[in-house]
PDB file of C-alpha atoms in Angstrom:
ATOM      1  CA  MET A   1      -0.003  -0.069  -0.022  1.00  0.00           C
ATOM      2  CA  LEU A   2       1.321   3.460  -1.181  1.00  0.00           C
ATOM      3  CA  ILE A   3       0.270   6.253   1.093  1.00  0.00           C
ATOM      4  CA  THR A   4       1.220   9.899   0.279  1.00  0.00           C
ATOM      5  CA  GLY A   5       1.087  12.564   2.991  1.00  0.00           C
ATOM      6  CA  ALA A   6       2.040  10.101   5.686  1.00  0.00           C
ATOM      7  CA  SER A   7       4.071  12.132   8.114  1.00  0.00           C
ATOM      8  CA  GLY A   8       1.028  13.436  10.045  1.00  0.00           C
ATOM      9  CA  GLY A   9      -2.556  13.828  10.537  1.00  0.00           C
ATOM     10  CA  ILE A  10      -4.920  11.621   8.521  1.00  0.00           C
ATOM     11  CA  GLY A  11      -2.106   9.940   6.373  1.00  0.00           C
ATOM     12  CA  ALA A  12      -0.242   8.940   9.242  1.00  0.00           C
ATOM     13  CA  ASP A  13      -3.299   7.365  10.997  1.00  0.00           C
ATOM     14  CA  LEU A  14      -4.114   5.536   7.750  1.00  0.00           C
ATOM     15  CA  ALA A  15      -0.624   4.250   7.589  1.00  0.00           C
ATOM     16  CA  ARG A  16      -0.954   3.202  11.473  1.00  0.00           C
ATOM     17  CA  HIS A  17      -4.414   1.429  10.854  1.00  0.00           C
ATOM     18  CA  ALA A  18      -3.109  -0.368   7.739  1.00  0.00           C
ATOM     19  CA  GLY A  19       0.055  -1.331   9.563  1.00  0.00           C
ATOM     20  CA  LEU A  20      -2.211  -2.970  12.220  1.00  0.00           C
ATOM     21  CA  LYS A  21      -4.119  -4.855   9.302  1.00  0.00           C
ATOM     22  CA  GLY A  22      -0.725  -6.173   8.140  1.00  0.00           C
ATOM     23  CA  HIS A  23      -0.220  -4.427   4.824  1.00  0.00           C
ATOM     24  CA  ASP A  24       3.091  -3.979   3.278  1.00  0.00           C
ATOM     25  CA  LEU A  25       3.488  -0.186   3.261  1.00  0.00           C
ATOM     26  CA  ALA A  26       5.482   2.633   1.258  1.00  0.00           C
ATOM     27  CA  LEU A  27       5.267   5.934   2.914  1.00  0.00           C
ATOM     28  CA  VAL A  28       5.816   9.162   1.063  1.00  0.00           C
ATOM     29  CA  ALA A  29       5.978  12.981   2.316  1.00  0.00           C
ATOM     30  CA  ARG A  30       8.562  15.645   2.833  1.00  0.00           C
ATOM     31  CA  ASN A  31       9.444  15.163   6.573  1.00  0.00           C
ATOM     32  CA  ARG A  32      11.981  12.053   6.384  1.00  0.00           C
ATOM     33  CA  GLU A  33      12.395  12.329  10.392  1.00  0.00           C
ATOM     34  CA  ALA A  34       8.440  11.969  11.079  1.00  0.00           C
ATOM     35  CA  LEU A  35       8.437   9.055   8.335  1.00  0.00           C
ATOM     36  CA  ASP A  36      11.191   7.271   9.871  1.00  0.00           C
ATOM     37  CA  ALA A  37       9.540   7.559  13.254  1.00  0.00           C
ATOM     38  CA  LEU A  38       6.357   6.282  11.952  1.00  0.00           C
ATOM     39  CA  ALA A  39       7.864   3.219  10.041  1.00  0.00           C
ATOM     40  CA  ASP A  40       9.783   2.325  13.254  1.00  0.00           C
ATOM     41  CA  GLU A  41       6.549   2.590  15.114  1.00  0.00           C
ATOM     42  CA  ILE A  42       4.631   0.370  12.705  1.00  0.00           C
ATOM     43  CA  ALA A  43       7.533  -2.108  12.439  1.00  0.00           C
ATOM     44  CA  ARG A  44       7.287  -2.591  16.270  1.00  0.00           C
ATOM     45  CA  TYR A  45       3.431  -3.754  15.979  1.00  0.00           C
ATOM     46  CA  PRO A  46       3.094  -7.015  17.967  1.00  0.00           C
ATOM     47  CA  GLY A  47       2.526  -9.856  15.634  1.00  0.00           C
ATOM     48  CA  ARG A  48       3.476  -7.922  12.488  1.00  0.00           C
ATOM     49  CA  THR A  49       5.427  -9.880   9.955  1.00  0.00           C
ATOM     50  CA  ALA A  50       5.627  -7.447   7.042  1.00  0.00           C
ATOM     51  CA  PRO A  51       8.686  -5.683   6.637  1.00  0.00           C
ATOM     52  CA  ARG A  52       9.569  -2.136   7.963  1.00  0.00           C
ATOM     53  CA  PRO A  53       7.542   0.253   5.681  1.00  0.00           C
ATOM     54  CA  LEU A  54       9.758   1.573   2.897  1.00  0.00           C
ATOM     55  CA  VAL A  55      10.244   5.464   3.368  1.00  0.00           C
ATOM     56  CA  LEU A  56      10.348   7.844   0.478  1.00  0.00           C
ATOM     57  CA  ASP A  57      10.979  11.647   1.387  1.00  0.00           C
ATOM     58  CA  TYR A  58       9.548  13.602  -1.734  1.00  0.00           C
ATOM     59  CA  ASP A  59       7.893  16.909  -1.869  1.00  0.00           C
ATOM     60  CA  LEU A  60       5.184  15.637  -4.594  1.00  0.00           C
ATOM     61  CA  ALA A  61       4.679  19.157  -5.629  1.00  0.00           C
ATOM     62  CA  ALA A  62       7.927  18.807  -7.577  1.00  0.00           C
ATOM     63  CA  PRO A  63       7.148  17.812 -11.081  1.00  0.00           C
ATOM     64  CA  GLU A  64       9.715  15.081 -10.812  1.00  0.00           C
ATOM     65  CA  ALA A  65       8.532  13.540  -7.698  1.00  0.00           C
ATOM     66  CA  PRO A  66       5.794  11.170  -9.004  1.00  0.00           C
ATOM     67  CA  ALA A  67       8.034   9.524 -11.663  1.00  0.00           C
ATOM     68  CA  ALA A  68      10.755   9.161  -8.816  1.00  0.00           C
ATOM     69  CA  VAL A  69       8.371   7.291  -6.555  1.00  0.00           C
ATOM     70  CA  GLU A  70       7.223   4.918  -9.370  1.00  0.00           C
ATOM     71  CA  ASP A  71      11.015   4.180 -10.457  1.00  0.00           C
ATOM     72  CA  LEU A  72      12.003   3.522  -6.598  1.00  0.00           C
ATOM     73  CA  LEU A  73       9.023   1.157  -6.189  1.00  0.00           C
ATOM     74  CA  ALA A  74       9.974  -0.606  -9.359  1.00  0.00           C
ATOM     75  CA  LEU A  75      13.564  -0.846  -8.209  1.00  0.00           C
ATOM     76  CA  ALA A  76      12.255  -2.367  -4.870  1.00  0.00           C
ATOM     77  CA  GLY A  77      10.307  -4.937  -6.877  1.00  0.00           C
ATOM     78  CA  ALA A  78       6.860  -3.528  -5.675  1.00  0.00           C
ATOM     79  CA  SER A  79       3.639  -3.585  -7.204  1.00  0.00           C
ATOM     80  CA  VAL A  80       1.071  -1.234  -5.816  1.00  0.00           C
ATOM     81  CA  GLU A  81      -2.274  -3.123  -4.792  1.00  0.00           C
ATOM     82  CA  ILE A  82      -3.684  -0.099  -2.793  1.00  0.00           C
ATOM     83  CA  LEU A  83      -2.900   3.613  -3.480  1.00  0.00           C
ATOM     84  CA  VAL A  84      -3.813   6.268  -0.935  1.00  0.00           C
ATOM     85  CA  ASN A  85      -3.738   9.627  -2.196  1.00  0.00           C
ATOM     86  CA  ASN A  86      -3.691  11.773   1.060  1.00  0.00           C
ATOM     87  CA  ALA A  87      -0.829  14.598   0.388  1.00  0.00           C
ATOM     88  CA  GLY A  88      -2.589  18.245   0.091  1.00  0.00           C
ATOM     89  CA  TYR A  89      -2.625  21.524   1.736  1.00  0.00           C
ATOM     90  CA  GLY A  90      -4.746  24.742   1.782  1.00  0.00           C
ATOM     91  CA  LEU A  91      -4.091  28.347   2.431  1.00  0.00           C
ATOM     92  CA  ILE A  92      -6.504  31.054   3.939  1.00  0.00           C
ATOM     93  CA  GLY A  93      -6.962  34.507   2.095  1.00  0.00           C
ATOM     94  CA  SER A  94      -8.161  36.048  -0.888  1.00  0.00           C
ATOM     95  CA  ALA A  95      -6.769  34.423  -4.001  1.00  0.00           C
ATOM     96  CA  ALA A  96      -5.799  37.704  -5.582  1.00  0.00           C
ATOM     97  CA  GLU A  97      -3.917  38.743  -2.688  1.00  0.00           C
ATOM     98  CA  SER A  98      -2.428  35.438  -1.446  1.00  0.00           C
ATOM     99  CA  ASP A  99       1.028  34.152  -2.679  1.00  0.00           C
ATOM    100  CA  ARG A 100       0.823  33.138  -6.149  1.00  0.00           C
ATOM    101  CA  ALA A 101       3.509  30.540  -6.156  1.00  0.00           C
ATOM    102  CA  ALA A 102       2.015  28.847  -3.038  1.00  0.00           C
ATOM    103  CA  GLN A 103      -1.503  28.674  -4.755  1.00  0.00           C
ATOM    104  CA  LEU A 104      -0.087  27.284  -7.617  1.00  0.00           C
ATOM    105  CA  GLY A 105       2.035  24.857  -5.657  1.00  0.00           C
ATOM    106  CA  MET A 106      -1.078  23.697  -4.161  1.00  0.00           C
ATOM    107  CA  ILE A 107      -2.489  22.842  -7.717  1.00  0.00           C
ATOM    108  CA  ASP A 108       0.467  21.063  -8.299  1.00  0.00           C
ATOM    109  CA  LEU A 109       0.104  18.857  -5.006  1.00  0.00           C
ATOM    110  CA  ASN A 110      -3.633  18.763  -4.444  1.00  0.00           C
ATOM    111  CA  ILE A 111      -4.449  18.082  -8.222  1.00  0.00           C
ATOM    112  CA  ARG A 112      -1.405  17.309 -10.407  1.00  0.00           C
ATOM    113  CA  ALA A 113       0.441  14.894  -8.177  1.00  0.00           C
ATOM    114  CA  LEU A 114      -2.723  13.164  -7.278  1.00  0.00           C
ATOM    115  CA  THR A 115      -3.726  12.477 -10.867  1.00  0.00           C
ATOM    116  CA  GLU A 116      -0.204  11.713 -11.835  1.00  0.00           C
ATOM    117  CA  LEU A 117       0.101   8.825  -9.167  1.00  0.00           C
ATOM    118  CA  SER A 118      -3.500   7.710 -10.165  1.00  0.00           C
ATOM    119  CA  LEU A 119      -2.717   7.031 -13.877  1.00  0.00           C
ATOM    120  CA  ARG A 120       1.001   5.902 -13.186  1.00  0.00           C
ATOM    121  CA  PHE A 121      -0.146   3.162 -11.041  1.00  0.00           C
ATOM    122  CA  SER A 122      -3.501   2.423 -12.749  1.00  0.00           C
ATOM    123  CA  ALA A 123      -1.657  -0.712 -14.556  1.00  0.00           C
ATOM    124  CA  ASP A 124      -0.655  -1.984 -11.141  1.00  0.00           C
ATOM    125  CA  LEU A 125      -4.024  -1.343  -9.792  1.00  0.00           C
ATOM    126  CA  ILE A 126      -5.892  -3.236 -12.748  1.00  0.00           C
ATOM    127  CA  ALA A 127      -3.630  -6.119 -12.583  1.00  0.00           C
ATOM    128  CA  ASN A 128      -3.894  -6.616  -8.882  1.00  0.00           C
ATOM    129  CA  LYS A 129      -7.753  -5.829  -8.855  1.00  0.00           C
ATOM    130  CA  GLY A 130      -6.603  -3.046  -6.342  1.00  0.00           C
ATOM    131  CA  ARG A 131      -8.039  -0.014  -4.402  1.00  0.00           C
ATOM    132  CA  LEU A 132      -7.542   3.560  -4.623  1.00  0.00           C
ATOM    133  CA  LEU A 133      -8.354   6.157  -1.947  1.00  0.00           C
ATOM    134  CA  ASN A 134      -8.363   9.752  -2.708  1.00  0.00           C
ATOM    135  CA  VAL A 135      -8.650  12.151   0.337  1.00  0.00           C
ATOM    136  CA  ALA A 136     -10.984  15.044  -0.476  1.00  0.00           C
ATOM    137  CA  SER A 137     -12.903  17.156   1.792  1.00  0.00           C
ATOM    138  CA  VAL A 138     -16.541  18.561   2.520  1.00  0.00           C
ATOM    139  CA  ALA A 139     -15.001  21.579   0.646  1.00  0.00           C
ATOM    140  CA  ALA A 140     -15.445  19.462  -2.402  1.00  0.00           C
ATOM    141  CA  TYR A 141     -19.383  20.294  -2.209  1.00  0.00           C
ATOM    142  CA  MET A 142     -19.182  24.155  -2.246  1.00  0.00           C
ATOM    143  CA  PRO A 143     -17.058  27.101  -3.601  1.00  0.00           C
ATOM    144  CA  GLY A 144     -14.618  28.646  -1.104  1.00  0.00           C
ATOM    145  CA  PRO A 145     -14.169  32.289  -1.348  1.00  0.00           C
ATOM    146  CA  GLY A 146     -11.274  32.949   1.274  1.00  0.00           C
ATOM    147  CA  MET A 147      -9.624  29.521   0.230  1.00  0.00           C
ATOM    148  CA  ALA A 148     -10.724  29.330  -3.456  1.00  0.00           C
ATOM    149  CA  VAL A 149      -8.002  27.429  -4.782  1.00  0.00           C
ATOM    150  CA  TYR A 150      -8.182  24.821  -2.185  1.00  0.00           C
ATOM    151  CA  TYR A 151     -12.096  24.462  -2.447  1.00  0.00           C
ATOM    152  CA  ALA A 152     -11.723  24.047  -6.069  1.00  0.00           C
ATOM    153  CA  SER A 153      -8.828  21.475  -5.696  1.00  0.00           C
ATOM    154  CA  LYS A 154     -11.019  19.308  -3.631  1.00  0.00           C
ATOM    155  CA  ALA A 155     -13.900  19.530  -6.048  1.00  0.00           C
ATOM    156  CA  TYR A 156     -11.747  18.295  -8.742  1.00  0.00           C
ATOM    157  CA  VAL A 157     -10.608  15.440  -6.507  1.00  0.00           C
ATOM    158  CA  LEU A 158     -14.211  14.346  -5.883  1.00  0.00           C
ATOM    159  CA  SER A 159     -15.125  14.689  -9.559  1.00  0.00           C
ATOM    160  CA  PHE A 160     -12.124  12.839 -10.710  1.00  0.00           C
ATOM    161  CA  THR A 161     -12.428  10.109  -8.235  1.00  0.00           C
ATOM    162  CA  GLU A 162     -16.140   9.513  -9.118  1.00  0.00           C
ATOM    163  CA  ALA A 163     -15.426   9.249 -12.813  1.00  0.00           C
ATOM    164  CA  LEU A 164     -12.301   7.040 -12.312  1.00  0.00           C
ATOM    165  CA  SER A 165     -14.492   4.821 -10.044  1.00  0.00           C
ATOM    166  CA  LYS A 166     -16.760   3.935 -12.865  1.00  0.00           C
ATOM    167  CA  GLU A 167     -14.029   3.796 -15.647  1.00  0.00           C
ATOM    168  CA  LEU A 168     -12.063   1.219 -13.555  1.00  0.00           C
ATOM    169  CA  GLU A 169     -14.923  -0.764 -12.327  1.00  0.00           C
ATOM    170  CA  PRO A 170     -14.942  -3.196 -15.164  1.00  0.00           C
ATOM    171  CA  HIS A 171     -11.395  -4.153 -14.180  1.00  0.00           C
ATOM    172  CA  GLY A 172     -12.254  -5.057 -10.676  1.00  0.00           C
ATOM    173  CA  VAL A 173     -10.639  -1.828  -9.246  1.00  0.00           C
ATOM    174  CA  THR A 174     -12.510   0.061  -6.602  1.00  0.00           C
ATOM    175  CA  VAL A 175     -11.923   4.067  -6.318  1.00  0.00           C
ATOM    176  CA  THR A 176     -13.141   5.876  -3.128  1.00  0.00           C
ATOM    177  CA  ALA A 177     -13.251   9.520  -2.224  1.00  0.00           C
ATOM    178  CA  LEU A 178     -13.002  10.324   1.322  1.00  0.00           C
ATOM    179  CA  CYS A 179     -14.755  13.618   2.359  1.00  0.00           C
ATOM    180  CA  PRO A 180     -14.007  14.601   5.856  1.00  0.00           C
ATOM    181  CA  GLY A 181     -15.109  17.747   7.587  1.00  0.00           C
ATOM    182  CA  PRO A 182     -12.694  19.702   9.908  1.00  0.00           C
ATOM    183  CA  VAL A 183     -10.101  17.524  11.374  1.00  0.00           C
ATOM    184  CA  PRO A 184      -7.482  18.702  14.181  1.00  0.00           C
ATOM    185  CA  THR A 185      -4.318  17.993  12.108  1.00  0.00           C
ATOM    186  CA  GLY A 186      -1.169  19.935  11.094  1.00  0.00           C
ATOM    187  CA  PHE A 187      -3.573  21.073   8.142  1.00  0.00           C
ATOM    188  CA  GLY A 188      -4.708  24.201   9.937  1.00  0.00           C
ATOM    189  CA  ALA A 189      -1.408  25.443  10.902  1.00  0.00           C
ATOM    190  CA  ARG A 190      -0.061  25.287   7.406  1.00  0.00           C
ATOM    191  CA  ALA A 191      -3.337  26.825   5.891  1.00  0.00           C
ATOM    192  CA  GLY A 192      -2.847  29.810   8.413  1.00  0.00           C
ATOM    193  CA  PHE A 193      -5.613  29.168  10.877  1.00  0.00           C
ATOM    194  CA  GLY A 194      -3.707  26.674  13.281  1.00  0.00           C
ATOM    195  CA  GLY A 195      -5.412  28.184  16.552  1.00  0.00           C
ATOM    196  CA  MET A 196      -8.620  29.191  14.980  1.00  0.00           C
ATOM    197  CA  MET A 197     -10.796  26.124  15.134  1.00  0.00           C
ATOM    198  CA  ASP A 198     -11.979  26.292  18.479  1.00  0.00           C
ATOM    199  CA  TRP A 199     -15.624  26.859  17.665  1.00  0.00           C
ATOM    200  CA  ILE A 200     -16.069  23.657  15.556  1.00  0.00           C
ATOM    201  CA  LYS A 201     -14.188  21.314  17.936  1.00  0.00           C
ATOM    202  CA  PHE A 202     -17.479  19.966  19.240  1.00  0.00           C
ATOM    203  CA  PHE A 203     -18.062  18.676  15.753  1.00  0.00           C
ATOM    204  CA  GLN A 204     -14.651  17.693  14.869  1.00  0.00           C
ATOM    205  CA  LEU A 205     -13.833  13.758  14.107  1.00  0.00           C
ATOM    206  CA  SER A 206     -10.283  12.752  15.259  1.00  0.00           C
ATOM    207  CA  PRO A 207      -7.687  12.051  12.486  1.00  0.00           C
ATOM    208  CA  GLU A 208      -7.844   8.322  13.609  1.00  0.00           C
ATOM    209  CA  ALA A 209     -11.540   8.078  13.349  1.00  0.00           C
ATOM    210  CA  VAL A 210     -11.510   9.712   9.816  1.00  0.00           C
ATOM    211  CA  ALA A 211      -8.600   7.327   8.868  1.00  0.00           C
ATOM    212  CA  GLU A 212     -10.412   4.121  10.250  1.00  0.00           C
ATOM    213  CA  ALA A 213     -13.711   5.291   8.391  1.00  0.00           C
ATOM    214  CA  GLY A 214     -11.627   6.020   5.074  1.00  0.00           C
ATOM    215  CA  TYR A 215      -9.734   2.437   5.214  1.00  0.00           C
ATOM    216  CA  ASN A 216     -13.101   0.778   5.844  1.00  0.00           C
ATOM    217  CA  ALA A 217     -14.866   2.501   2.909  1.00  0.00           C
ATOM    218  CA  MET A 218     -11.994   1.797   0.556  1.00  0.00           C
ATOM    219  CA  MET A 219     -11.991  -1.777   1.520  1.00  0.00           C
ATOM    220  CA  ALA A 220     -15.945  -2.008   1.219  1.00  0.00           C
ATOM    221  CA  GLY A 221     -15.385  -0.639  -2.376  1.00  0.00           C
ATOM    222  CA  LYS A 222     -17.546   2.529  -1.660  1.00  0.00           C
ATOM    223  CA  ARG A 223     -17.421   5.142  -4.166  1.00  0.00           C
ATOM    224  CA  VAL A 224     -17.625   8.140  -1.663  1.00  0.00           C
ATOM    225  CA  GLU A 225     -17.146   8.218   2.319  1.00  0.00           C
ATOM    226  CA  ILE A 226     -18.469  11.142   4.286  1.00  0.00           C
ATOM    227  CA  PRO A 227     -17.468  10.336   7.835  1.00  0.00           C
ATOM    228  CA  GLY A 228     -19.521  11.816  10.764  1.00  0.00           C
ATOM    229  CA  LEU A 229     -23.053  12.941  11.149  1.00  0.00           C
ATOM    230  CA  PHE A 230     -22.317  16.829  11.193  1.00  0.00           C
ATOM    231  CA  THR A 231     -20.322  16.383   7.878  1.00  0.00           C
ATOM    232  CA  LYS A 232     -23.241  14.677   6.158  1.00  0.00           C
ATOM    233  CA  LEU A 233     -25.662  17.373   7.541  1.00  0.00           C
ATOM    234  CA  THR A 234     -23.592  20.092   6.233  1.00  0.00           C
ATOM    235  CA  ILE A 235     -23.464  18.793   2.545  1.00  0.00           C
ATOM    236  CA  GLY A 236     -27.208  18.155   2.736  1.00  0.00           C
ATOM    237  CA  ALA A 237     -27.660  21.724   3.615  1.00  0.00           C
ATOM    238  CA  ILE A 238     -25.381  22.764   1.102  1.00  0.00           C
ATOM    239  CA  ALA A 239     -27.381  21.004  -1.564  1.00  0.00           C
ATOM    240  CA  VAL A 240     -30.381  23.046  -0.842  1.00  0.00           C
ATOM    241  CA  MET A 241     -28.991  26.443  -0.151  1.00  0.00           C
ATOM    242  CA  PRO A 242     -29.051  29.279  -2.362  1.00  0.00           C
ATOM    243  CA  LYS A 243     -25.671  29.936  -3.996  1.00  0.00           C
ATOM    244  CA  SER A 244     -25.593  33.398  -3.158  1.00  0.00           C
ATOM    245  CA  LEU A 245     -26.205  32.573   0.385  1.00  0.00           C
ATOM    246  CA  LEU A 246     -23.715  29.891   0.550  1.00  0.00           C
ATOM    247  CA  LEU A 247     -21.150  32.110  -0.940  1.00  0.00           C
ATOM    248  CA  ASP A 248     -21.936  34.791   1.610  1.00  0.00           C
ATOM    249  CA  ASN A 249     -21.715  32.008   4.456  1.00  0.00           C
ATOM    250  CA  VAL A 250     -18.373  30.581   3.399  1.00  0.00           C
ATOM    251  CA  ALA A 251     -16.702  34.140   2.881  1.00  0.00           C
ATOM    252  CA  ALA A 252     -17.733  35.162   6.289  1.00  0.00           C
ATOM    253  CA  VAL A 253     -16.505  32.274   7.709  1.00  0.00           C
ATOM    254  CA  GLN A 254     -13.241  32.610   6.210  1.00  0.00           C
ATOM    255  CA  LEU A 255     -13.059  36.318   7.022  1.00  0.00           C
ATOM    256  CA  ARG A 256     -13.326  35.582  10.460  1.00  0.00           C
ATOM    257  CA  ARG A 257     -10.631  33.052  10.358  1.00  0.00           C
ATOM    258  CA  LYS A 258      -8.374  35.505   8.722  1.00  0.00           C
ATOM    259  CA  ARG A 259      -9.177  38.252  11.170  1.00  0.00           C
ATOM    260  CA  GLU A 260      -8.539  35.920  14.089  1.00  0.00           C
ATOM    261  CA  VAL A 261      -5.031  34.936  12.512  1.00  0.00           C
ATOM    262  CA  GLY A 262      -4.215  38.505  12.489  1.00  0.00           C
ATOM    263  CA  LYS A 263      -4.908  38.601  16.179  1.00  0.00           C
ATOM    264  CA  GLU A 264      -2.769  35.725  16.831  1.00  0.00           C
TER     265      GLU A 264
END
């Protein structure tokens, strides 16, 4: 099982859950130290017979990284039976006023790398009648003024995943989109609102719970998994809310976040 964005948050907990299930693992992220610590932790699980997870420290936003990952796995003689595309990040702020390079890097990671890895390993997945899990977000269901590029990138992930699911279905490959709501991980700190999600803590699921839900949905062959009642209700409300009201509400939330960041 190849897992990207495995150094923390949902990705790390997906790796832990898969490790407990006995999967052979290859872990990809930028942070080598965190990956090594996670690989050592998994290797020590009682009763585990699979080898220590393979650690691949790459920044998948770099254009050459997906090919390098594929080459290293080929050299190791590994065939990918399960691919988990979890790597991604977001940024808070107006698109016109935010750092352009950072936003384009977000597209490179959230969209291009996910797509390229899905395509590069599609032959392996077909040969193994494997499984693909793409981590999207509740953000996939709405436009996101204040985080425009991030929300749009997750809409792409959901649409791409659902379409790919149908295309690969005749080959015995299942493709699943995981669409969590807010989760207390390192994501918020990188996005620029690390200390700003107190008001929704009551509704948050833990990274462990989201990871378990995603793993179980993937293994069951579900097309879309929306973990948590609050997230399901949110998506239901989005579906019936007038678009102008939805835009106003999302913009107000992101503006409040931006203001609170400025106070920190």
